[in-house]
Short mmCIF file of N, CA and C in Angstrom, two decimals:
data_model
loop_
_atom_site.label_atom_id
_atom_site.label_comp_id
_atom_site.label_asym_id
_atom_site.label_seq_id
_atom_site.Cartn_x
_atom_site.Cartn_y
_atom_site.Cartn_z
N MET A 1 135.78 -101.94 159.00
CA MET A 1 135.51 -102.19 157.59
C MET A 1 136.73 -102.86 156.97
N THR A 2 136.50 -103.97 156.29
CA THR A 2 137.58 -104.69 155.62
C THR A 2 138.00 -103.93 154.36
N THR A 3 139.29 -103.74 154.20
CA THR A 3 139.84 -103.12 153.00
C THR A 3 140.64 -104.17 152.25
N PHE A 4 140.38 -104.29 150.97
CA PHE A 4 141.09 -105.27 150.15
C PHE A 4 142.18 -104.55 149.35
N THR A 5 143.31 -105.22 149.21
CA THR A 5 144.42 -104.66 148.45
C THR A 5 144.76 -105.59 147.29
N VAL A 6 145.37 -105.00 146.30
CA VAL A 6 145.81 -105.75 145.12
C VAL A 6 147.19 -106.33 145.41
N PRO A 7 147.33 -107.65 145.31
CA PRO A 7 148.65 -108.24 145.60
C PRO A 7 149.66 -107.90 144.51
N THR A 8 150.90 -107.81 144.90
CA THR A 8 151.98 -107.62 143.94
C THR A 8 152.40 -108.99 143.40
N ARG A 9 153.22 -108.96 142.41
CA ARG A 9 153.73 -110.21 141.82
C ARG A 9 154.40 -111.07 142.88
N GLU A 10 155.14 -110.47 143.75
CA GLU A 10 155.90 -111.19 144.78
C GLU A 10 154.97 -111.82 145.83
N GLN A 11 153.75 -111.36 145.93
CA GLN A 11 152.82 -111.85 146.95
C GLN A 11 151.95 -113.01 146.48
N VAL A 12 152.10 -113.42 145.24
CA VAL A 12 151.28 -114.52 144.71
C VAL A 12 152.15 -115.75 144.48
N SER A 13 151.50 -116.89 144.26
CA SER A 13 152.22 -118.15 144.04
C SER A 13 153.12 -118.07 142.81
N GLU A 14 154.08 -118.97 142.74
CA GLU A 14 154.99 -119.01 141.57
C GLU A 14 154.21 -119.17 140.28
N ASN A 15 153.19 -120.02 140.30
CA ASN A 15 152.38 -120.22 139.11
C ASN A 15 151.71 -118.91 138.69
N ASN A 16 151.16 -118.19 139.66
CA ASN A 16 150.52 -116.91 139.35
C ASN A 16 151.51 -115.85 138.93
N GLN A 17 152.74 -115.94 139.42
CA GLN A 17 153.78 -115.00 138.98
C GLN A 17 154.00 -115.16 137.47
N LEU A 18 153.98 -116.41 137.00
CA LEU A 18 154.12 -116.64 135.55
C LEU A 18 152.92 -116.09 134.78
N VAL A 19 151.73 -116.26 135.34
CA VAL A 19 150.53 -115.71 134.72
C VAL A 19 150.62 -114.19 134.69
N PHE A 20 151.06 -113.58 135.79
CA PHE A 20 151.25 -112.12 135.83
C PHE A 20 152.22 -111.69 134.71
N ASP A 21 153.31 -112.44 134.56
CA ASP A 21 154.30 -112.11 133.53
C ASP A 21 153.68 -112.17 132.14
N ASN A 22 152.86 -113.19 131.88
CA ASN A 22 152.19 -113.31 130.58
C ASN A 22 151.21 -112.17 130.36
N LEU A 23 150.45 -111.82 131.38
CA LEU A 23 149.52 -110.70 131.26
C LEU A 23 150.28 -109.40 130.99
N GLN A 24 151.40 -109.22 131.67
CA GLN A 24 152.22 -108.03 131.47
C GLN A 24 152.68 -107.94 130.01
N LYS A 25 153.09 -109.07 129.44
CA LYS A 25 153.54 -109.10 128.05
C LYS A 25 152.38 -108.83 127.09
N MET A 26 151.23 -109.43 127.35
CA MET A 26 150.07 -109.31 126.45
C MET A 26 149.39 -107.96 126.54
N LEU A 27 149.18 -107.47 127.75
CA LEU A 27 148.38 -106.27 127.95
C LEU A 27 149.19 -105.02 128.30
N GLY A 28 150.44 -105.24 128.73
CA GLY A 28 151.25 -104.11 129.17
C GLY A 28 151.07 -103.83 130.65
N PHE A 29 150.16 -104.53 131.31
CA PHE A 29 149.94 -104.41 132.75
C PHE A 29 149.11 -105.59 133.22
N VAL A 30 149.04 -105.76 134.52
CA VAL A 30 148.18 -106.79 135.10
C VAL A 30 146.97 -106.06 135.69
N PRO A 31 145.80 -106.21 135.07
CA PRO A 31 144.62 -105.53 135.62
C PRO A 31 144.41 -105.89 137.10
N ASN A 32 144.01 -104.90 137.87
CA ASN A 32 143.84 -105.10 139.31
C ASN A 32 142.91 -106.26 139.66
N LEU A 33 141.85 -106.42 138.91
CA LEU A 33 140.91 -107.50 139.23
C LEU A 33 141.56 -108.86 139.01
N TYR A 34 142.33 -109.00 137.92
CA TYR A 34 143.06 -110.24 137.69
C TYR A 34 144.09 -110.46 138.80
N ALA A 35 144.77 -109.39 139.16
CA ALA A 35 145.78 -109.51 140.22
C ALA A 35 145.14 -109.99 141.51
N PHE A 36 143.96 -109.47 141.83
CA PHE A 36 143.29 -109.90 143.07
C PHE A 36 142.94 -111.39 143.00
N ILE A 37 142.53 -111.86 141.84
CA ILE A 37 142.24 -113.28 141.68
C ILE A 37 143.50 -114.11 141.95
N GLY A 38 144.66 -113.49 141.75
CA GLY A 38 145.94 -114.14 142.04
C GLY A 38 146.11 -114.52 143.50
N ASN A 39 145.24 -114.03 144.37
CA ASN A 39 145.26 -114.48 145.77
C ASN A 39 144.94 -115.97 145.88
N SER A 40 144.24 -116.49 144.89
CA SER A 40 143.93 -117.92 144.83
C SER A 40 145.02 -118.61 144.03
N LYS A 41 145.61 -119.63 144.59
CA LYS A 41 146.71 -120.35 143.93
C LYS A 41 146.31 -120.84 142.53
N ASN A 42 145.07 -121.30 142.38
CA ASN A 42 144.62 -121.86 141.10
C ASN A 42 143.57 -121.01 140.40
N GLY A 43 143.02 -120.04 141.09
CA GLY A 43 141.89 -119.28 140.57
C GLY A 43 142.17 -118.49 139.30
N LEU A 44 143.31 -117.81 139.24
CA LEU A 44 143.59 -116.95 138.09
C LEU A 44 143.75 -117.76 136.81
N GLU A 45 144.53 -118.80 136.86
CA GLU A 45 144.73 -119.64 135.67
C GLU A 45 143.41 -120.28 135.25
N ARG A 46 142.64 -120.76 136.21
CA ARG A 46 141.35 -121.38 135.92
C ARG A 46 140.39 -120.36 135.30
N TYR A 47 140.34 -119.15 135.86
CA TYR A 47 139.45 -118.13 135.33
C TYR A 47 139.86 -117.73 133.91
N LEU A 48 141.14 -117.49 133.68
CA LEU A 48 141.59 -117.07 132.35
C LEU A 48 141.32 -118.14 131.30
N ALA A 49 141.44 -119.40 131.66
CA ALA A 49 141.12 -120.48 130.72
C ALA A 49 139.63 -120.46 130.39
N TYR A 50 138.80 -120.26 131.39
CA TYR A 50 137.34 -120.20 131.18
C TYR A 50 136.99 -118.99 130.31
N GLN A 51 137.58 -117.86 130.62
CA GLN A 51 137.29 -116.62 129.90
C GLN A 51 137.71 -116.71 128.43
N SER A 52 138.79 -117.38 128.15
CA SER A 52 139.31 -117.41 126.78
C SER A 52 138.91 -118.66 126.00
N ALA A 53 138.02 -119.46 126.55
CA ALA A 53 137.57 -120.67 125.85
C ALA A 53 136.84 -120.30 124.56
N LYS A 54 136.87 -121.20 123.59
CA LYS A 54 136.21 -120.98 122.31
C LYS A 54 134.71 -120.80 122.52
N THR A 55 134.11 -119.98 121.66
CA THR A 55 132.69 -119.69 121.72
C THR A 55 132.17 -119.42 120.31
N THR A 56 130.88 -119.52 120.14
CA THR A 56 130.26 -119.21 118.85
C THR A 56 130.00 -117.71 118.69
N LEU A 57 130.17 -116.96 119.76
CA LEU A 57 129.92 -115.52 119.71
C LEU A 57 131.19 -114.80 119.25
N SER A 58 131.00 -113.78 118.42
CA SER A 58 132.14 -112.98 117.95
C SER A 58 132.67 -112.13 119.10
N ASN A 59 133.87 -111.60 118.92
CA ASN A 59 134.44 -110.72 119.95
C ASN A 59 133.55 -109.50 120.19
N LYS A 60 132.97 -108.99 119.13
CA LYS A 60 132.09 -107.82 119.26
C LYS A 60 130.84 -108.20 120.06
N GLU A 61 130.26 -109.35 119.76
CA GLU A 61 129.10 -109.81 120.52
C GLU A 61 129.46 -110.04 121.98
N LYS A 62 130.62 -110.63 122.21
CA LYS A 62 131.07 -110.88 123.59
C LYS A 62 131.20 -109.58 124.36
N GLU A 63 131.78 -108.57 123.75
CA GLU A 63 131.95 -107.29 124.44
C GLU A 63 130.61 -106.62 124.71
N ALA A 64 129.66 -106.75 123.80
CA ALA A 64 128.33 -106.19 124.04
C ALA A 64 127.68 -106.87 125.24
N VAL A 65 127.79 -108.19 125.31
CA VAL A 65 127.24 -108.94 126.44
C VAL A 65 127.96 -108.55 127.73
N ASN A 66 129.29 -108.53 127.70
CA ASN A 66 130.06 -108.16 128.89
C ASN A 66 129.65 -106.79 129.41
N LEU A 67 129.43 -105.87 128.50
CA LEU A 67 129.10 -104.51 128.89
C LEU A 67 127.70 -104.41 129.48
N VAL A 68 126.71 -105.02 128.84
CA VAL A 68 125.34 -104.91 129.37
C VAL A 68 125.19 -105.66 130.68
N VAL A 69 125.83 -106.81 130.81
CA VAL A 69 125.77 -107.56 132.07
C VAL A 69 126.43 -106.75 133.19
N SER A 70 127.56 -106.13 132.90
CA SER A 70 128.24 -105.31 133.89
C SER A 70 127.40 -104.10 134.29
N GLN A 71 126.64 -103.58 133.35
CA GLN A 71 125.75 -102.46 133.66
C GLN A 71 124.61 -102.93 134.57
N VAL A 72 123.99 -104.05 134.22
CA VAL A 72 122.90 -104.58 135.05
C VAL A 72 123.40 -104.83 136.47
N ASN A 73 124.62 -105.35 136.60
CA ASN A 73 125.18 -105.67 137.91
C ASN A 73 125.89 -104.50 138.59
N GLU A 74 125.84 -103.33 137.95
CA GLU A 74 126.41 -102.11 138.50
C GLU A 74 127.88 -102.24 138.88
N CYS A 75 128.65 -102.88 138.01
CA CYS A 75 130.08 -103.06 138.25
C CYS A 75 130.88 -102.03 137.44
N VAL A 76 131.32 -100.99 138.10
CA VAL A 76 132.05 -99.92 137.42
C VAL A 76 133.39 -100.42 136.86
N TYR A 77 134.03 -101.36 137.53
CA TYR A 77 135.31 -101.89 137.03
C TYR A 77 135.10 -102.53 135.66
N CYS A 78 134.13 -103.43 135.57
CA CYS A 78 133.91 -104.15 134.32
C CYS A 78 133.28 -103.26 133.25
N GLN A 79 132.46 -102.30 133.64
CA GLN A 79 131.94 -101.33 132.67
C GLN A 79 133.11 -100.59 132.02
N SER A 80 134.06 -100.19 132.85
CA SER A 80 135.22 -99.44 132.36
C SER A 80 136.11 -100.31 131.48
N ALA A 81 136.42 -101.51 131.93
CA ALA A 81 137.28 -102.40 131.14
C ALA A 81 136.63 -102.73 129.80
N HIS A 82 135.33 -103.03 129.82
CA HIS A 82 134.68 -103.44 128.57
C HIS A 82 134.30 -102.27 127.67
N THR A 83 134.32 -101.07 128.20
CA THR A 83 134.22 -99.90 127.33
C THR A 83 135.49 -99.80 126.49
N VAL A 84 136.65 -99.99 127.12
CA VAL A 84 137.92 -99.97 126.39
C VAL A 84 137.95 -101.12 125.37
N LEU A 85 137.60 -102.33 125.81
CA LEU A 85 137.63 -103.48 124.91
C LEU A 85 136.58 -103.35 123.81
N GLY A 86 135.45 -102.75 124.12
CA GLY A 86 134.42 -102.52 123.10
C GLY A 86 134.92 -101.60 122.00
N LYS A 87 135.64 -100.54 122.39
CA LYS A 87 136.22 -99.63 121.39
C LYS A 87 137.24 -100.38 120.54
N MET A 88 138.03 -101.24 121.18
CA MET A 88 139.03 -102.02 120.44
C MET A 88 138.37 -102.98 119.45
N ASN A 89 137.10 -103.33 119.69
CA ASN A 89 136.38 -104.24 118.81
C ASN A 89 135.41 -103.52 117.87
N GLY A 90 135.58 -102.20 117.74
CA GLY A 90 134.87 -101.47 116.71
C GLY A 90 133.63 -100.70 117.11
N PHE A 91 133.29 -100.69 118.39
CA PHE A 91 132.12 -99.91 118.82
C PHE A 91 132.50 -98.44 119.00
N SER A 92 131.58 -97.56 118.66
CA SER A 92 131.76 -96.13 118.91
C SER A 92 131.33 -95.83 120.35
N ASP A 93 131.69 -94.65 120.84
CA ASP A 93 131.27 -94.23 122.18
C ASP A 93 129.74 -94.27 122.30
N GLU A 94 129.06 -93.80 121.28
CA GLU A 94 127.59 -93.78 121.30
C GLU A 94 127.01 -95.20 121.34
N GLU A 95 127.59 -96.10 120.57
CA GLU A 95 127.12 -97.49 120.58
C GLU A 95 127.33 -98.13 121.94
N LEU A 96 128.45 -97.84 122.58
CA LEU A 96 128.74 -98.41 123.90
C LEU A 96 127.73 -97.92 124.94
N ILE A 97 127.40 -96.65 124.89
CA ILE A 97 126.38 -96.10 125.81
C ILE A 97 125.03 -96.76 125.54
N ASN A 98 124.69 -96.90 124.26
CA ASN A 98 123.42 -97.54 123.90
C ASN A 98 123.36 -98.97 124.41
N ILE A 99 124.43 -99.70 124.27
CA ILE A 99 124.46 -101.10 124.74
C ILE A 99 124.26 -101.13 126.26
N ARG A 100 124.91 -100.24 126.97
CA ARG A 100 124.72 -100.18 128.43
C ARG A 100 123.26 -99.85 128.77
N ASN A 101 122.59 -99.16 127.87
CA ASN A 101 121.16 -98.85 128.03
C ASN A 101 120.26 -99.90 127.40
N ARG A 102 120.84 -101.07 127.08
CA ARG A 102 120.11 -102.24 126.58
C ARG A 102 119.53 -102.07 125.18
N LYS A 103 120.26 -101.39 124.34
CA LYS A 103 119.82 -101.29 122.95
C LYS A 103 121.02 -101.16 122.02
N ALA A 104 120.87 -101.79 120.87
CA ALA A 104 121.89 -101.70 119.83
C ALA A 104 121.16 -101.39 118.52
N THR A 105 121.81 -100.68 117.61
CA THR A 105 121.15 -100.30 116.36
C THR A 105 120.97 -101.50 115.43
N ASP A 106 121.87 -102.46 115.48
CA ASP A 106 121.76 -103.68 114.69
C ASP A 106 120.74 -104.61 115.36
N ALA A 107 119.75 -105.07 114.60
CA ALA A 107 118.65 -105.88 115.17
C ALA A 107 119.15 -107.17 115.81
N LYS A 108 120.10 -107.84 115.17
CA LYS A 108 120.60 -109.11 115.73
C LYS A 108 121.33 -108.85 117.05
N LEU A 109 122.24 -107.88 117.04
CA LEU A 109 122.97 -107.56 118.27
C LEU A 109 122.01 -107.07 119.35
N ASN A 110 120.99 -106.33 118.96
CA ASN A 110 120.00 -105.84 119.91
C ASN A 110 119.30 -107.00 120.62
N SER A 111 118.97 -108.05 119.86
CA SER A 111 118.30 -109.20 120.47
C SER A 111 119.23 -109.89 121.48
N LEU A 112 120.51 -109.93 121.18
CA LEU A 112 121.50 -110.52 122.09
C LEU A 112 121.65 -109.68 123.36
N VAL A 113 121.74 -108.38 123.19
CA VAL A 113 121.90 -107.47 124.33
C VAL A 113 120.68 -107.55 125.24
N LYS A 114 119.51 -107.53 124.66
CA LYS A 114 118.28 -107.58 125.47
C LYS A 114 118.16 -108.91 126.22
N LEU A 115 118.48 -110.01 125.54
CA LEU A 115 118.41 -111.31 126.21
C LEU A 115 119.45 -111.41 127.32
N ALA A 116 120.66 -110.96 127.07
CA ALA A 116 121.71 -111.00 128.09
C ALA A 116 121.30 -110.20 129.33
N ALA A 117 120.77 -109.01 129.11
CA ALA A 117 120.34 -108.17 130.23
C ALA A 117 119.21 -108.83 131.01
N GLU A 118 118.26 -109.41 130.29
CA GLU A 118 117.10 -110.02 130.96
C GLU A 118 117.50 -111.30 131.71
N ILE A 119 118.38 -112.10 131.11
CA ILE A 119 118.87 -113.31 131.80
C ILE A 119 119.53 -112.90 133.11
N THR A 120 120.36 -111.88 133.05
CA THR A 120 121.08 -111.42 134.23
C THR A 120 120.13 -110.88 135.29
N GLU A 121 119.25 -110.02 134.86
CA GLU A 121 118.34 -109.36 135.79
C GLU A 121 117.31 -110.32 136.40
N LYS A 122 116.83 -111.25 135.58
CA LYS A 122 115.75 -112.14 136.03
C LYS A 122 116.26 -113.55 136.36
N LYS A 123 117.58 -113.69 136.47
CA LYS A 123 118.19 -114.96 136.86
C LYS A 123 117.74 -116.12 135.95
N GLY A 124 117.67 -115.83 134.66
CA GLY A 124 117.33 -116.86 133.67
C GLY A 124 115.86 -117.01 133.37
N LYS A 125 115.01 -116.38 134.13
CA LYS A 125 113.56 -116.53 133.94
C LYS A 125 113.05 -115.41 133.03
N VAL A 126 113.39 -115.53 131.75
CA VAL A 126 113.10 -114.46 130.79
C VAL A 126 111.74 -114.65 130.12
N ASN A 127 111.28 -113.57 129.51
CA ASN A 127 110.03 -113.60 128.75
C ASN A 127 110.23 -114.41 127.47
N GLN A 128 109.22 -115.17 127.10
CA GLN A 128 109.29 -115.98 125.88
C GLN A 128 109.55 -115.12 124.65
N GLU A 129 108.97 -113.94 124.63
CA GLU A 129 109.15 -113.04 123.49
C GLU A 129 110.62 -112.67 123.29
N THR A 130 111.35 -112.50 124.38
CA THR A 130 112.77 -112.15 124.29
C THR A 130 113.56 -113.30 123.68
N ILE A 131 113.25 -114.51 124.09
CA ILE A 131 113.92 -115.69 123.53
C ILE A 131 113.53 -115.87 122.06
N ASP A 132 112.25 -115.72 121.76
CA ASP A 132 111.78 -115.87 120.37
C ASP A 132 112.47 -114.87 119.45
N THR A 133 112.64 -113.64 119.91
CA THR A 133 113.32 -112.61 119.11
C THR A 133 114.78 -112.99 118.87
N PHE A 134 115.43 -113.50 119.89
CA PHE A 134 116.82 -113.95 119.79
C PHE A 134 116.95 -115.01 118.69
N PHE A 135 116.08 -116.01 118.72
CA PHE A 135 116.14 -117.07 117.70
C PHE A 135 115.70 -116.56 116.33
N ALA A 136 114.75 -115.65 116.27
CA ALA A 136 114.29 -115.09 115.00
C ALA A 136 115.40 -114.30 114.31
N GLN A 137 116.36 -113.80 115.08
CA GLN A 137 117.48 -113.06 114.51
C GLN A 137 118.61 -113.97 114.02
N GLY A 138 118.40 -115.28 114.12
CA GLY A 138 119.39 -116.21 113.58
C GLY A 138 120.27 -116.90 114.60
N TYR A 139 120.09 -116.60 115.87
CA TYR A 139 120.85 -117.29 116.89
C TYR A 139 120.33 -118.71 117.07
N THR A 140 121.18 -119.57 117.62
CA THR A 140 120.87 -121.00 117.75
C THR A 140 120.93 -121.43 119.22
N ASN A 141 120.56 -122.69 119.45
CA ASN A 141 120.71 -123.24 120.80
C ASN A 141 122.16 -123.19 121.27
N GLU A 142 123.09 -123.44 120.35
CA GLU A 142 124.51 -123.37 120.70
C GLU A 142 124.88 -121.96 121.15
N ASN A 143 124.38 -120.95 120.43
CA ASN A 143 124.63 -119.57 120.84
C ASN A 143 124.03 -119.28 122.21
N LEU A 144 122.86 -119.84 122.49
CA LEU A 144 122.21 -119.63 123.78
C LEU A 144 123.06 -120.20 124.93
N VAL A 145 123.61 -121.39 124.71
CA VAL A 145 124.49 -121.99 125.72
C VAL A 145 125.73 -121.11 125.91
N ASP A 146 126.35 -120.71 124.80
CA ASP A 146 127.55 -119.88 124.90
C ASP A 146 127.25 -118.53 125.56
N LEU A 147 126.08 -117.98 125.29
CA LEU A 147 125.67 -116.73 125.94
C LEU A 147 125.59 -116.92 127.45
N ASN A 148 124.98 -117.98 127.89
CA ASN A 148 124.86 -118.23 129.33
C ASN A 148 126.21 -118.43 129.98
N LEU A 149 127.13 -119.11 129.31
CA LEU A 149 128.47 -119.29 129.86
C LEU A 149 129.20 -117.96 129.96
N LEU A 150 129.03 -117.11 128.94
CA LEU A 150 129.65 -115.79 128.97
C LEU A 150 129.07 -114.94 130.10
N ILE A 151 127.76 -115.00 130.27
CA ILE A 151 127.14 -114.25 131.37
C ILE A 151 127.68 -114.73 132.71
N SER A 152 127.84 -116.04 132.88
CA SER A 152 128.34 -116.55 134.16
C SER A 152 129.75 -116.05 134.44
N ASP A 153 130.57 -115.96 133.41
CA ASP A 153 131.92 -115.41 133.54
C ASP A 153 131.84 -113.97 134.04
N LYS A 154 131.00 -113.18 133.38
CA LYS A 154 130.95 -111.76 133.73
C LYS A 154 130.30 -111.53 135.08
N VAL A 155 129.27 -112.30 135.41
CA VAL A 155 128.65 -112.16 136.74
C VAL A 155 129.67 -112.43 137.84
N ALA A 156 130.49 -113.44 137.65
CA ALA A 156 131.51 -113.76 138.66
C ALA A 156 132.44 -112.57 138.88
N MET A 157 132.90 -111.95 137.81
CA MET A 157 133.81 -110.81 137.94
C MET A 157 133.08 -109.60 138.48
N ASN A 158 131.84 -109.35 138.03
CA ASN A 158 131.05 -108.23 138.56
C ASN A 158 130.89 -108.36 140.06
N PHE A 159 130.49 -109.54 140.50
CA PHE A 159 130.26 -109.75 141.92
C PHE A 159 131.55 -109.62 142.72
N LEU A 160 132.65 -110.13 142.16
CA LEU A 160 133.92 -110.03 142.88
C LEU A 160 134.30 -108.56 143.06
N HIS A 161 134.23 -107.78 141.99
CA HIS A 161 134.60 -106.37 142.14
C HIS A 161 133.63 -105.63 143.04
N ASN A 162 132.35 -105.90 142.92
CA ASN A 162 131.38 -105.23 143.80
C ASN A 162 131.64 -105.57 145.26
N LEU A 163 132.19 -106.74 145.50
CA LEU A 163 132.52 -107.18 146.86
C LEU A 163 133.79 -106.51 147.41
N ILE A 164 134.83 -106.47 146.58
CA ILE A 164 136.14 -106.01 147.07
C ILE A 164 136.44 -104.54 146.78
N LYS A 165 135.83 -103.99 145.76
CA LYS A 165 135.96 -102.56 145.41
C LYS A 165 137.41 -102.08 145.29
N ILE A 166 138.24 -102.89 144.66
CA ILE A 166 139.62 -102.43 144.42
C ILE A 166 139.62 -101.33 143.37
N PRO A 167 140.69 -100.53 143.28
CA PRO A 167 140.72 -99.41 142.33
C PRO A 167 140.56 -99.87 140.87
N VAL A 168 139.82 -99.06 140.12
CA VAL A 168 139.65 -99.29 138.69
C VAL A 168 140.90 -98.76 138.00
N ASP A 169 141.54 -99.61 137.21
CA ASP A 169 142.77 -99.22 136.52
C ASP A 169 142.58 -99.10 135.01
N PHE A 170 141.37 -98.78 134.61
CA PHE A 170 141.02 -98.45 133.22
C PHE A 170 140.40 -97.05 133.26
N PRO A 171 140.38 -96.35 132.12
CA PRO A 171 139.64 -95.08 132.11
C PRO A 171 138.18 -95.36 132.52
N LEU A 172 137.66 -94.56 133.42
CA LEU A 172 136.31 -94.79 133.92
C LEU A 172 135.26 -94.66 132.82
N ALA A 173 134.36 -95.61 132.78
CA ALA A 173 133.23 -95.54 131.86
C ALA A 173 132.37 -94.35 132.25
N PRO A 174 131.83 -93.65 131.25
CA PRO A 174 130.97 -92.51 131.60
C PRO A 174 129.74 -92.97 132.37
N ALA A 175 129.32 -92.15 133.31
CA ALA A 175 128.11 -92.45 134.07
C ALA A 175 126.90 -92.31 133.15
N LEU A 176 125.90 -93.13 133.39
CA LEU A 176 124.66 -93.02 132.60
C LEU A 176 123.69 -92.12 133.29
#
């Protein structure tokens, strides 16, 4: 059985060492999943640029999407990380559990959560009613594109962690 380890700063390229240093300054640590991406000379910088690109979705909406997609993909690492980030963006513990269960009390956010979960689960082949509800809540074609880009970001990280199973270095998200 292959076991994957998290590289140290000294084990990654000079460019990634600088990225590690920046993450250390910003977050106080280098998350294990980011550190593993550091195995790729260009992957970490490329991923962080993609992840932090401008979007029409608010930080709260992004965290709701990240959380529900991570739940659909059964990624405990990302569920845990985005539970912490969700709290930092104003969600209560109860709201975070509800989002993981594909529901939000706010109708607009609920339409986003349901569409994100369905896109992920059905590989983009969603029910027309789900899309109609999303647009009826005020979302636009631009939001739909940004949602799909955000889902692709999270699916990549979910799949990577599900593949390598490195230790979760965030407080574990509660089991559902």
